[in-house]
Short mmCIF file of C-alpha atoms in Angstrom, two decimals:
data_model
loop_
_atom_site.label_atom_id
_atom_site.label_comp_id
_atom_site.label_asym_id
_atom_site.label_seq_id
_atom_site.Cartn_x
_atom_site.Cartn_y
_atom_site.Cartn_z
CA MET A 188 17.26 -21.92 -32.43
CA PRO A 189 16.98 -23.04 -29.21
CA ASP A 190 20.67 -24.71 -29.25
CA ALA A 191 23.38 -23.37 -30.78
CA THR A 192 25.80 -22.85 -28.41
CA ALA A 193 26.98 -26.55 -28.36
CA SER A 194 27.88 -26.95 -32.40
CA VAL A 195 30.41 -23.68 -31.20
CA PRO A 196 33.82 -24.92 -30.64
CA LEU A 197 35.30 -24.80 -26.96
CA SER A 198 37.96 -22.12 -27.87
CA ALA A 199 35.36 -19.64 -29.25
CA GLN A 200 33.07 -20.80 -25.92
CA LEU A 201 35.85 -19.76 -23.60
CA ILE A 202 36.67 -16.43 -25.70
CA HIS A 203 32.66 -15.79 -24.95
CA LEU A 204 33.39 -16.85 -21.56
CA ALA A 205 36.13 -14.16 -21.15
CA ALA A 206 33.97 -11.78 -22.89
CA ALA A 207 31.52 -12.39 -20.15
CA VAL A 208 33.80 -11.70 -17.22
CA MET A 209 35.38 -8.68 -18.78
CA LEU A 210 31.94 -7.04 -18.86
CA LEU A 211 31.17 -7.86 -15.52
CA LEU A 212 34.30 -7.03 -14.03
CA SER A 213 33.66 -3.46 -15.73
CA PHE A 214 30.35 -3.29 -13.80
CA ALA A 215 31.95 -4.30 -10.53
CA MET A 216 34.64 -1.51 -11.13
CA LEU A 217 31.52 1.01 -11.90
CA ALA A 218 29.94 -0.32 -8.45
CA GLN A 219 32.81 -0.25 -6.45
CA ARG A 220 33.41 2.48 -3.72
CA ARG A 221 37.11 1.38 -2.37
CA LEU A 222 40.14 2.18 -4.73
CA VAL A 223 42.09 -0.88 -3.03
CA SER A 224 39.43 -3.15 -4.84
CA LEU A 225 38.99 -1.01 -7.60
CA VAL A 226 42.69 -1.88 -8.44
CA ASN A 227 42.04 -5.76 -7.71
CA LEU A 228 39.11 -5.57 -10.07
CA PHE A 229 41.63 -3.71 -12.63
CA ALA A 230 44.24 -6.28 -12.23
CA ALA A 231 41.68 -9.08 -12.63
CA GLN A 232 40.29 -7.74 -15.89
CA GLY A 233 43.57 -7.34 -17.12
CA ALA A 234 44.41 -11.29 -16.07
CA THR A 235 41.37 -12.38 -17.86
CA LEU A 236 42.67 -10.59 -20.71
CA VAL A 237 45.48 -12.13 -20.90
CA GLY A 238 43.23 -15.29 -20.41
CA SER A 239 41.38 -14.77 -23.36
CA THR A 240 44.30 -13.73 -25.59
CA LEU A 241 46.43 -17.10 -24.69
CA VAL A 242 42.91 -19.03 -26.11
CA VAL A 243 43.04 -16.83 -29.34
CA ALA A 244 46.91 -17.50 -29.66
CA TYR A 245 46.38 -21.24 -29.15
CA SER A 246 43.76 -21.62 -31.21
CA THR A 247 44.32 -20.11 -34.06
CA GLY A 248 47.95 -20.69 -34.02
CA GLN A 249 49.26 -17.07 -34.24
CA HIS A 250 52.73 -17.03 -32.19
CA GLU A 251 52.96 -13.10 -31.63
CA LEU A 252 49.70 -13.14 -29.68
CA TYR A 253 51.69 -15.31 -27.09
CA LEU A 254 53.93 -12.16 -26.93
CA SER A 255 50.97 -9.65 -27.12
CA ALA A 256 49.99 -11.79 -23.63
CA ALA A 257 53.09 -11.30 -22.30
CA VAL A 258 53.09 -7.90 -22.81
CA THR A 259 49.51 -7.37 -21.61
CA SER A 260 50.14 -8.88 -18.28
CA ILE A 261 52.55 -6.29 -17.27
CA LYS A 262 49.04 -4.20 -16.46
CA VAL A 263 48.14 -7.42 -14.46
CA VAL A 264 51.59 -7.31 -12.06
CA LEU A 265 52.97 -3.84 -12.78
CA LEU A 266 50.32 -1.10 -13.30
CA PRO A 267 48.32 -2.34 -10.23
CA TYR A 268 51.59 -2.49 -8.03
CA VAL A 269 51.93 1.18 -8.71
CA LEU A 270 48.49 1.99 -8.23
CA HIS A 271 48.84 0.38 -4.82
CA ARG A 272 51.40 2.07 -3.71
CA LEU A 273 50.06 5.11 -4.88
CA ILE A 274 47.24 4.67 -3.15
CA ARG A 275 49.24 3.91 0.64
CA ARG A 276 51.54 6.71 -0.61
CA LEU A 277 48.38 9.18 -0.73
CA SER A 278 46.43 7.22 1.67
CA LEU A 279 43.04 7.13 0.09
CA GLN A 280 42.55 3.67 0.96
CA TRP A 281 38.67 4.21 2.49
CA ASP A 282 37.90 6.66 -0.29
CA THR A 283 34.04 6.61 -1.12
CA GLU A 284 33.76 9.07 -4.39
CA THR A 285 30.80 8.58 -6.90
CA LEU A 286 28.95 11.77 -8.50
CA VAL A 287 25.94 9.85 -9.59
CA ASN A 288 24.66 6.97 -6.60
CA ILE A 289 25.62 3.65 -7.85
CA PRO A 290 22.28 2.20 -8.46
CA THR A 291 21.90 4.86 -10.78
CA THR A 292 25.37 4.92 -12.28
CA MET A 293 24.79 0.67 -13.00
CA LEU A 294 21.31 1.77 -15.01
CA ILE A 295 23.01 3.80 -17.17
CA GLY A 296 25.45 1.28 -17.73
CA LEU A 297 22.86 -1.11 -18.63
CA GLY A 298 21.84 1.65 -21.04
CA VAL A 299 25.55 2.17 -22.47
CA VAL A 300 25.56 -1.68 -23.06
CA ILE A 301 22.80 -1.78 -25.15
CA PHE A 302 23.86 0.96 -27.04
CA ALA A 303 27.16 -0.87 -27.35
CA PHE A 304 25.50 -4.03 -28.47
CA GLY A 305 22.93 -2.19 -30.82
CA LEU A 306 26.45 -0.43 -32.61
CA ALA A 307 28.39 -3.24 -32.59
CA GLN A 308 25.72 -5.56 -34.43
CA PRO A 309 26.18 -4.19 -38.12
CA LEU A 310 29.77 -4.14 -37.26
CA SER A 311 30.17 -7.61 -36.61
CA GLU A 312 28.83 -8.84 -39.48
CA LEU A 313 31.46 -7.42 -41.48
CA ALA A 314 34.16 -9.90 -39.50
CA SER A 315 34.66 -13.25 -40.30
CA THR A 316 36.41 -14.98 -37.41
CA VAL A 317 34.08 -16.78 -34.89
CA THR A 318 34.59 -14.91 -31.86
CA ARG A 319 33.28 -11.62 -33.92
CA SER A 320 30.06 -11.10 -31.57
CA THR A 321 32.53 -10.32 -28.87
CA LEU A 322 32.87 -6.96 -30.31
CA GLY A 323 30.03 -5.85 -29.12
CA ILE A 324 30.88 -6.47 -25.29
CA ALA A 325 34.47 -5.07 -25.97
CA MET A 326 32.93 -1.66 -26.91
CA ALA A 327 30.69 -2.10 -23.78
CA VAL A 328 33.94 -2.19 -22.01
CA VAL A 329 35.30 0.96 -23.62
CA LEU A 330 31.83 2.87 -22.93
CA LEU A 331 31.54 1.60 -19.52
CA SER A 332 35.07 2.54 -18.62
CA PHE A 333 34.46 6.25 -20.03
CA LEU A 334 31.33 6.17 -17.65
CA MET A 335 33.73 5.70 -14.79
CA MET A 336 35.97 8.28 -15.76
CA ILE A 337 32.96 10.65 -16.07
CA THR A 338 31.33 9.80 -12.73
CA ARG A 339 34.41 9.41 -10.96
CA ARG A 340 35.47 12.82 -8.61
CA LYS A 341 38.93 11.68 -7.53
CA ALA A 342 41.91 11.43 -10.68
CA ILE A 343 43.11 8.24 -9.31
CA SER A 344 39.85 5.82 -10.20
CA GLN A 345 39.51 8.54 -13.40
CA VAL A 346 43.02 6.85 -14.38
CA ILE A 347 41.60 3.21 -13.69
CA GLY A 348 38.73 4.23 -15.51
CA PHE A 349 41.23 4.91 -18.56
CA LEU A 350 43.56 1.82 -17.96
CA ALA A 351 40.39 -0.07 -18.11
CA MET A 352 39.38 1.39 -21.20
CA GLU A 353 42.90 0.32 -22.89
CA ASN A 354 41.84 -3.25 -21.57
CA GLY A 355 38.56 -3.41 -23.87
CA LEU A 356 40.20 -1.55 -26.75
CA PHE A 357 42.91 -4.78 -26.65
CA PHE A 358 40.05 -7.37 -25.90
CA ALA A 359 38.48 -5.60 -29.38
CA ALA A 360 41.67 -6.03 -31.44
CA THR A 361 42.32 -9.45 -30.07
CA SER A 362 38.98 -11.46 -30.35
CA ALA A 363 37.02 -9.48 -33.28
CA THR A 364 40.17 -9.43 -35.51
CA TYR A 365 43.24 -11.86 -33.81
CA GLY A 366 45.34 -8.91 -32.94
CA MET A 367 46.76 -5.84 -34.27
CA PRO A 368 50.18 -5.43 -35.46
CA MET A 369 53.04 -5.76 -32.78
CA VAL A 370 54.19 -2.47 -33.43
CA VAL A 371 51.11 -0.65 -32.72
CA GLU A 372 50.54 -2.91 -29.61
CA LEU A 373 53.80 -2.17 -27.56
CA GLY A 374 53.31 1.30 -28.81
CA ILE A 375 50.02 1.60 -27.01
CA LEU A 376 51.47 -0.40 -24.16
CA LEU A 377 54.18 1.90 -24.13
CA ASP A 378 52.12 5.23 -24.05
CA VAL A 379 49.84 3.55 -21.35
CA LEU A 380 52.70 2.84 -19.12
CA VAL A 381 54.18 6.49 -19.35
CA GLY A 382 51.14 7.67 -19.21
CA ALA A 383 50.60 5.76 -15.67
CA PHE A 384 53.56 7.06 -14.52
CA ILE A 385 53.25 10.90 -15.40
CA PHE A 386 49.90 10.53 -13.63
CA GLY A 387 51.43 9.00 -10.82
CA ILE A 388 53.60 12.31 -10.74
CA PHE A 389 50.98 14.38 -11.06
CA PHE A 390 48.84 13.33 -8.06
CA PHE A 391 51.56 14.17 -5.88
CA HIS A 392 51.58 17.50 -7.55
CA ILE A 393 48.07 18.02 -7.56
CA ARG A 394 47.39 17.20 -4.18
CA GLU A 395 50.29 19.28 -2.80
CA GLN A 396 48.62 22.63 -4.47
CA PHE A 397 45.35 21.35 -3.27
CA GLU A 398 45.83 19.11 -0.29
CA SER A 399 43.19 16.54 -1.96
CA LEU A 400 42.62 14.37 -5.24
CA GLU A 401 39.06 15.91 -5.87
CA LEU A 402 39.16 17.20 -9.42
CA SER A 403 36.54 19.57 -8.57
CA HIS A 404 39.21 21.87 -7.08
CA LEU A 405 41.01 22.07 -10.36
CA GLU A 406 38.08 23.84 -11.88
CA SER A 407 38.22 27.47 -10.79
CA LEU A 408 41.01 29.41 -11.67
CA LYS A 409 42.40 31.48 -8.23
CA GLU A 410 41.48 30.89 -5.22
CA ASP A 411 38.69 33.12 -3.41
CA MET B 89 -7.54 -42.43 -16.88
CA PRO B 90 -4.40 -42.57 -19.20
CA PRO B 91 -1.83 -43.82 -16.94
CA MET B 92 0.70 -40.87 -18.48
CA ILE B 93 -1.82 -38.80 -16.24
CA MET B 94 -1.66 -40.75 -13.57
CA ASN B 95 1.86 -40.29 -13.39
CA GLY B 96 1.92 -36.54 -13.58
CA LEU B 97 -0.85 -36.19 -10.94
CA PHE B 98 1.16 -38.41 -8.31
CA THR B 99 4.25 -36.57 -9.22
CA GLN B 100 3.07 -33.28 -8.45
CA LEU B 101 1.42 -34.60 -5.28
CA LEU B 102 4.60 -35.86 -4.21
CA GLY B 103 6.23 -32.75 -4.95
CA ALA B 104 3.84 -31.08 -3.41
CA ILE B 105 4.06 -33.37 -0.08
CA VAL B 106 7.63 -33.37 0.02
CA ALA B 107 8.15 -29.87 -0.24
CA VAL B 108 5.63 -29.26 2.72
CA SER B 109 7.52 -32.11 4.36
CA LEU B 110 10.59 -31.17 4.21
CA ALA B 111 10.43 -27.59 4.10
CA PRO B 112 11.11 -27.20 7.87
CA LEU B 113 13.97 -29.79 7.80
CA PHE B 114 16.00 -27.64 5.18
CA LEU B 115 15.27 -24.37 6.99
CA GLY B 116 16.79 -26.65 10.15
CA TRP B 117 19.70 -27.66 8.23
CA VAL B 118 20.77 -24.23 7.25
CA ASN B 119 20.18 -23.14 11.04
CA GLN B 120 22.53 -25.95 12.18
CA CYS B 121 25.27 -24.83 9.41
CA ARG B 122 25.21 -21.12 10.60
CA ALA B 123 25.80 -22.08 14.07
CA TRP B 124 28.67 -24.33 12.93
CA LEU B 125 30.54 -21.84 11.21
CA SER B 126 30.06 -19.34 13.76
CA ASN B 127 31.47 -22.03 16.02
CA ARG B 128 27.94 -21.80 18.22
CA SER B 129 26.38 -25.00 19.76
CA ALA B 130 24.03 -26.22 16.92
CA PRO B 131 20.39 -26.26 17.49
CA PRO B 132 18.81 -29.89 16.73
CA LEU B 133 18.09 -30.62 13.08
CA LEU B 134 14.88 -30.94 13.69
CA GLN B 135 14.14 -27.76 15.62
CA PRO B 136 11.79 -25.75 13.55
CA TYR B 137 9.20 -28.87 13.40
CA LEU B 138 9.51 -28.77 17.31
CA VAL B 139 8.97 -24.95 17.04
CA ILE B 140 5.73 -25.25 14.83
CA ARG B 141 4.50 -28.25 17.18
CA LYS B 142 4.68 -25.94 20.11
CA LEU B 143 2.88 -22.88 18.49
CA LEU B 144 -0.08 -24.99 17.47
CA HIS B 145 -0.59 -26.21 20.80
CA LYS B 146 -0.98 -22.76 22.44
CA ASP B 147 -4.02 -20.44 22.15
CA ALA B 148 -4.09 -17.77 19.53
CA VAL B 149 -4.20 -14.12 20.77
CA LEU B 150 -5.81 -11.62 18.21
CA ALA B 151 -5.39 -7.84 18.59
CA GLU B 152 -9.05 -6.08 19.36
CA ASN B 153 -9.07 -4.32 16.13
CA ALA B 154 -7.64 -7.18 14.39
CA SER B 155 -10.10 -7.56 10.79
CA PRO B 156 -10.98 -10.44 9.33
CA LEU B 157 -8.22 -10.24 6.78
CA PHE B 158 -5.70 -10.34 9.94
CA ARG B 159 -6.87 -13.73 10.41
CA VAL B 160 -6.84 -15.14 6.71
CA VAL B 161 -3.58 -14.18 5.72
CA PRO B 162 -1.42 -17.09 7.25
CA TYR B 163 -3.60 -19.49 5.16
CA ILE B 164 -3.80 -17.82 1.84
CA LEU B 165 0.20 -17.00 2.79
CA PHE B 166 0.18 -20.91 3.17
CA GLY B 167 -1.72 -22.12 0.54
CA ALA B 168 0.02 -19.73 -2.10
CA MET B 169 3.47 -21.65 -0.75
CA VAL B 170 2.12 -25.23 -1.05
CA THR B 171 0.54 -23.94 -4.97
CA ALA B 172 4.20 -22.73 -5.64
CA ALA B 173 5.94 -26.02 -4.25
CA ALA B 174 3.39 -28.09 -6.64
CA ILE B 175 3.97 -26.14 -9.56
CA ILE B 176 8.27 -26.29 -9.57
CA PRO B 177 9.70 -29.22 -11.35
CA SER B 178 11.29 -30.55 -7.72
CA LEU B 179 11.19 -34.27 -8.22
CA GLY B 180 10.26 -34.78 -11.80
CA THR B 181 9.13 -32.56 -14.58
CA ALA B 182 6.05 -34.51 -15.64
CA LEU B 183 3.52 -32.05 -14.26
CA PRO B 184 0.14 -31.98 -15.44
CA PHE B 185 -0.83 -28.66 -13.91
CA ALA B 186 1.80 -26.97 -14.60
CA VAL B 187 0.66 -25.76 -18.42
CA CYS B 188 -1.65 -23.55 -16.18
CA ALA B 189 1.07 -21.69 -14.85
CA ASP B 190 4.37 -20.64 -15.81
CA ALA B 191 7.09 -19.08 -13.98
CA ILE B 192 5.84 -15.61 -14.26
CA ALA B 193 2.55 -16.86 -12.72
CA LEU B 194 5.19 -18.66 -9.93
CA VAL B 195 6.46 -14.92 -9.72
CA GLY B 196 3.29 -13.39 -9.60
CA LEU B 197 2.17 -15.99 -6.91
CA PHE B 198 5.09 -15.09 -4.77
CA ALA B 199 4.23 -11.14 -5.27
CA THR B 200 0.55 -12.40 -3.72
CA ALA B 201 1.66 -13.62 -0.91
CA ARG B 202 4.33 -10.65 -0.08
CA VAL B 203 1.18 -8.21 -0.57
CA PHE B 204 -1.08 -10.01 1.90
CA ILE B 205 1.12 -10.31 4.48
CA ALA B 206 2.50 -6.89 4.19
CA LEU B 207 -1.73 -5.81 4.33
CA ALA B 208 -2.15 -8.13 7.47
CA ALA B 209 1.40 -6.26 9.04
CA MET B 210 -0.61 -2.84 8.47
CA ASP B 211 -3.68 -4.06 9.65
CA ILE B 212 -3.00 -3.87 13.18
CA GLY B 213 -1.60 -0.49 13.07
CA THR B 214 1.25 -0.55 14.73
CA ALA B 215 4.66 1.18 13.87
CA PHE B 216 6.56 -1.86 13.32
CA GLY B 217 4.17 -3.93 11.30
CA SER B 218 3.80 -0.83 8.87
CA MET B 219 7.27 -0.04 9.03
CA GLY B 220 8.21 -3.85 8.41
CA ALA B 221 5.41 -4.10 5.48
CA ARG B 222 7.18 -0.91 4.01
CA ARG B 223 10.74 -2.39 4.02
CA GLU B 224 9.45 -5.92 2.99
CA MET B 225 7.25 -4.01 0.09
CA MET B 226 10.57 -2.07 -0.80
CA VAL B 227 13.00 -5.06 -1.06
CA GLY B 228 10.16 -7.24 -2.80
CA PHE B 229 9.33 -4.35 -5.78
CA LEU B 230 13.26 -4.46 -6.62
CA ALA B 231 13.77 -8.27 -6.23
CA GLU B 232 10.66 -9.02 -8.42
CA PRO B 233 11.84 -7.92 -11.97
CA ALA B 234 15.47 -9.42 -10.94
CA LEU B 235 13.83 -12.77 -10.86
CA LEU B 236 11.72 -12.23 -13.56
CA MET B 237 14.96 -11.58 -15.54
CA VAL B 238 16.34 -14.42 -14.26
CA VAL B 239 13.59 -16.30 -15.63
CA PHE B 240 13.41 -14.64 -18.87
CA THR B 241 17.11 -15.54 -19.39
CA ALA B 242 16.77 -19.40 -19.01
CA SER B 243 13.56 -19.27 -21.35
CA LEU B 244 15.23 -16.91 -23.95
CA ILE B 245 17.77 -20.23 -23.96
CA CYS B 246 14.88 -22.87 -23.67
CA GLY B 247 12.19 -20.78 -25.98
CA SER B 248 9.65 -21.50 -23.15
CA THR B 249 8.20 -19.79 -19.84
CA ALA B 250 7.32 -22.94 -18.48
CA LEU B 251 9.59 -24.43 -15.84
CA PRO B 252 9.12 -28.00 -16.35
CA THR B 253 10.18 -27.68 -20.22
CA ILE B 254 12.91 -24.84 -19.01
CA ALA B 255 14.61 -27.88 -16.87
CA ASP B 256 13.98 -31.01 -19.36
CA THR B 257 15.60 -28.77 -22.14
CA LEU B 258 18.58 -27.27 -19.74
CA ALA B 259 19.23 -31.19 -18.89
CA GLY B 260 18.67 -32.71 -22.10
CA ARG B 261 21.98 -30.07 -23.74
CA THR B 262 25.11 -31.06 -24.62
CA LEU B 263 27.22 -29.53 -22.29
CA ALA B 264 28.57 -26.16 -23.14
CA ILE B 265 30.09 -22.92 -21.40
CA TYR B 266 27.02 -20.67 -20.82
CA PRO B 267 27.99 -17.12 -19.49
CA SER B 268 24.52 -16.00 -19.95
CA LEU B 269 23.26 -18.62 -16.90
CA ALA B 270 26.21 -18.10 -14.79
CA PHE B 271 25.18 -14.46 -14.70
CA ALA B 272 21.64 -15.32 -14.23
CA GLY B 273 22.92 -17.65 -11.47
CA VAL B 274 24.35 -15.09 -9.84
CA ALA B 275 21.46 -12.88 -9.85
CA PHE B 276 19.16 -15.60 -8.54
CA LEU B 277 21.27 -16.02 -5.31
CA MET B 278 21.19 -12.43 -4.54
CA VAL B 279 17.22 -12.55 -5.05
CA LEU B 280 17.24 -15.43 -2.85
CA LEU B 281 18.86 -13.75 -0.37
CA ALA B 282 16.93 -10.85 -0.51
CA GLU B 283 13.37 -12.71 -0.68
CA ASN B 284 14.35 -14.93 2.02
CA ALA B 285 15.49 -12.50 4.44
CA ARG B 286 18.64 -13.82 4.64
CA ILE B 287 21.21 -12.05 5.71
CA PRO B 288 22.99 -9.38 3.31
CA ILE B 289 19.16 -7.70 3.45
CA ASP B 290 17.43 -9.12 6.79
CA ASN B 291 18.78 -11.42 9.48
CA PRO B 292 16.30 -14.29 9.98
CA ALA B 293 17.49 -14.42 13.44
CA THR B 294 17.28 -10.85 14.68
CA HIS B 295 15.42 -9.42 17.48
CA LEU B 296 16.43 -6.18 17.24
CA GLU B 297 13.83 -3.93 16.16
CA LEU B 298 15.46 -1.57 13.86
CA THR B 299 17.16 -3.95 11.48
CA MET B 300 13.70 -6.03 11.39
CA ILE B 301 11.55 -6.99 8.15
CA HIS B 302 10.45 -10.14 7.70
CA GLU B 303 10.20 -10.78 12.09
CA ALA B 304 8.75 -6.97 12.09
CA MET B 305 5.57 -7.87 9.86
CA VAL B 306 4.59 -10.59 11.82
CA LEU B 307 5.24 -9.51 15.41
CA GLU B 308 1.36 -8.95 15.78
CA TYR B 309 0.80 -13.20 15.43
CA SER B 310 0.96 -15.89 17.75
CA ALA B 311 -0.13 -19.42 17.77
CA ARG B 312 -1.26 -21.39 14.87
CA HIS B 313 -1.19 -18.47 12.90
CA LEU B 314 2.35 -17.95 13.35
CA ALA B 315 2.93 -21.82 13.24
CA LEU B 316 1.81 -21.22 9.53
CA ILE B 317 3.70 -18.10 8.46
CA GLU B 318 7.23 -19.87 9.97
CA TRP B 319 6.23 -22.88 7.93
CA ALA B 320 5.17 -20.75 4.53
CA SER B 321 8.57 -19.20 5.32
CA ALA B 322 10.50 -22.32 5.43
CA LEU B 323 8.63 -23.68 2.40
CA LYS B 324 9.21 -19.94 0.66
CA LEU B 325 13.28 -20.70 1.15
CA PHE B 326 12.44 -24.24 0.04
CA ASN B 327 10.76 -23.68 -3.45
CA TYR B 328 13.49 -20.63 -3.91
CA ALA B 329 15.88 -23.51 -3.69
CA CYS B 330 13.76 -25.71 -5.80
CA ILE B 331 13.55 -23.15 -8.48
CA GLY B 332 17.42 -22.81 -8.49
CA PHE B 333 17.69 -26.28 -8.65
CA ALA B 334 15.71 -26.33 -12.00
CA LEU B 335 17.42 -23.49 -13.99
CA PHE B 336 20.79 -23.72 -12.67
CA LEU B 337 21.13 -28.00 -11.57
CA PRO B 338 18.74 -29.57 -13.88
CA TRP B 339 19.80 -32.99 -13.68
CA GLY B 340 18.32 -36.23 -12.44
CA LEU B 341 14.59 -35.10 -12.53
CA ALA B 342 12.32 -37.89 -13.48
CA HIS B 343 10.71 -37.42 -16.78
CA GLU B 344 7.32 -38.33 -18.01
CA ASP B 345 8.16 -41.83 -19.63
CA ASN B 346 9.82 -43.08 -16.87
CA PRO B 347 8.15 -42.74 -13.72
CA LEU B 348 10.66 -45.17 -11.58
CA ALA B 349 13.28 -42.17 -11.60
CA LEU B 350 11.33 -40.39 -8.92
CA LEU B 351 12.61 -43.34 -6.69
CA TRP B 352 16.56 -41.84 -7.22
CA ALA B 353 15.27 -38.02 -8.00
CA LEU B 354 14.04 -37.74 -3.98
CA PRO B 355 18.11 -38.49 -2.64
CA LEU B 356 19.06 -36.35 -5.18
CA LEU B 357 17.12 -33.85 -4.35
CA GLY B 358 17.96 -34.51 -0.92
CA LEU B 359 21.71 -34.40 -1.51
CA LYS B 360 21.22 -30.73 -3.82
CA LEU B 361 19.59 -29.78 -0.38
CA ILE B 362 22.16 -30.74 1.58
CA ALA B 363 24.88 -28.68 -0.39
CA ALA B 364 22.32 -25.71 -1.04
CA GLY B 365 21.81 -25.13 2.75
CA ALA B 366 25.87 -25.46 3.39
CA GLY B 367 26.25 -23.22 1.18
CA LEU B 368 23.94 -20.45 1.69
CA ALA B 369 25.01 -21.05 5.49
CA LEU B 370 28.45 -20.18 4.23
CA ILE B 371 27.42 -17.27 2.52
CA GLU B 372 25.45 -15.89 5.22
CA THR B 373 28.43 -16.17 7.70
CA VAL B 374 30.76 -14.49 5.31
CA SER B 375 28.90 -11.72 4.36
CA ALA B 376 27.80 -8.95 6.88
CA LYS B 377 24.26 -7.31 6.79
CA LEU B 378 23.87 -4.57 4.53
CA ARG B 379 22.20 -1.36 5.52
CA ILE B 380 19.12 -0.81 4.81
CA PHE B 381 19.42 2.12 2.50
CA ARG B 382 22.19 -0.48 0.73
CA ALA B 383 19.49 -2.67 -0.22
CA PRO B 384 18.51 -1.08 -3.51
CA GLU B 385 21.81 -1.18 -4.43
CA PHE B 386 22.27 -4.75 -3.77
CA LEU B 387 19.03 -5.66 -5.92
CA ALA B 388 19.98 -3.34 -8.67
CA MET B 389 23.24 -5.40 -9.16
CA ALA B 390 20.90 -8.13 -9.15
CA PHE B 391 18.74 -6.58 -11.73
CA MET B 392 21.62 -5.65 -13.45
CA LEU B 393 23.53 -9.12 -13.69
CA ALA B 394 20.37 -11.08 -14.72
CA VAL B 395 19.71 -8.34 -17.62
CA LEU B 396 23.37 -8.60 -18.75
CA GLY B 397 22.84 -12.08 -18.68
CA LEU B 398 20.06 -11.65 -21.10
CA LEU B 399 22.06 -9.08 -23.37
CA VAL B 400 24.89 -11.96 -23.35
CA ARG B 401 22.91 -14.23 -24.79
CA LEU B 402 20.95 -12.15 -27.27
CA LEU B 403 24.60 -10.92 -28.64
CA LEU B 404 27.09 -13.90 -28.27
CA GLY B 405 24.08 -16.66 -28.16
CA SER B 406 25.89 -18.47 -25.54
#
């Protein structure tokens, strides 16, 4: 029991490392107050995803995964660029906004991770790949992004939560099952891109109407 | 007496002596690096020794209502830190007395020291003392579980909570990427900063009343008592650095079977300390002091990282 890691091939070790970094970045996003840093963390998460996809592609010799990595790198470059522009245009740089205070959020996040790991344990037994145990981490990333969407008040950080969730899904697909069919992947990516742009337009409309991006303003149906 | 035990005793004694004598030097090195990095002219490397010597030559002044506890606390503090230094594998892993005290006991030893210094701070009844004591306890109760979790992550990998065994196992393994240890390492660094009154939590050089934690507690001490307390805090920093080396850079420690390895374990420890001191000074220079109410957040982050390390180890086995 003491040392099983050394027998695992290097590629699997690298994927495990990427998994751990993704989990770490999810927590960092959960704890981050500033929107600009939040976007940067999101970009870093995307970059980790690209890295792990490349490792999977190289180690399994599946060439379509290189394409998948290239497609994913759109999320590292284009989406953060769009989000940064949005933040600048809406001048939201210094926003601090959480519903629950941050230490509590992180403790809830820990609970979520334990839940996800417990959930994934029996599932990953079914897979046959070396890196199947990363499924738990991918699930944890998805659930943590959910948690971020719940605990944030501003629309833009909820959207980042949504995009991060998609990162988690992609990671689950590449590391646990060595990639989805390309059509599915492209479809999801297109959805996400279109979604991000539509959200961007929404932000402007929300702000025009309510002079703020706080979604709690949307809850009352008519103005008092 | 069999030679192996003699070796062990010698290693343990040497470890403690090296720690006690080098701790102020390490502190001086950190201070010097900090001064360089912030473009000030640096104090001499031996400044902490000079301070201790100066304090030892002065006459102690005690408050009228000081209880005996106030007088004995510096000795308890110093004793606890020397004991800790003796059971941490800083030079070699053959420590015969380390079997009586594993890493959990070590954390307990630090906690004992903290409780006594907090009690002594409240003993006189000044506002600063009790304020500092309360803050110290707040930082302490959050840092302790994080430190325990760091230790547990390493124990999970090695199957033992005894620090020498952990250091031996980690040094002997084949090189592999351990994300869990990386998490634990970052968490440990955060705990080290918080526990040793370093910059994101407390500024060791400050005398500004509102922000002091450690300094507020020892305001009432003077002369030889203060000298012992300063020495003990230098030792604490040294001890934490050595725990860090044992957990995360365990290479180059002397083993039970070749006592001659102690000869090069000592310069290696020196090199590690030089690097660690420079790194510590760099971290302190680039980070700003947190508001005291942000300290729980900082430490919750450390705790979370340590637990993540544990979970990643359990799930991925790496």
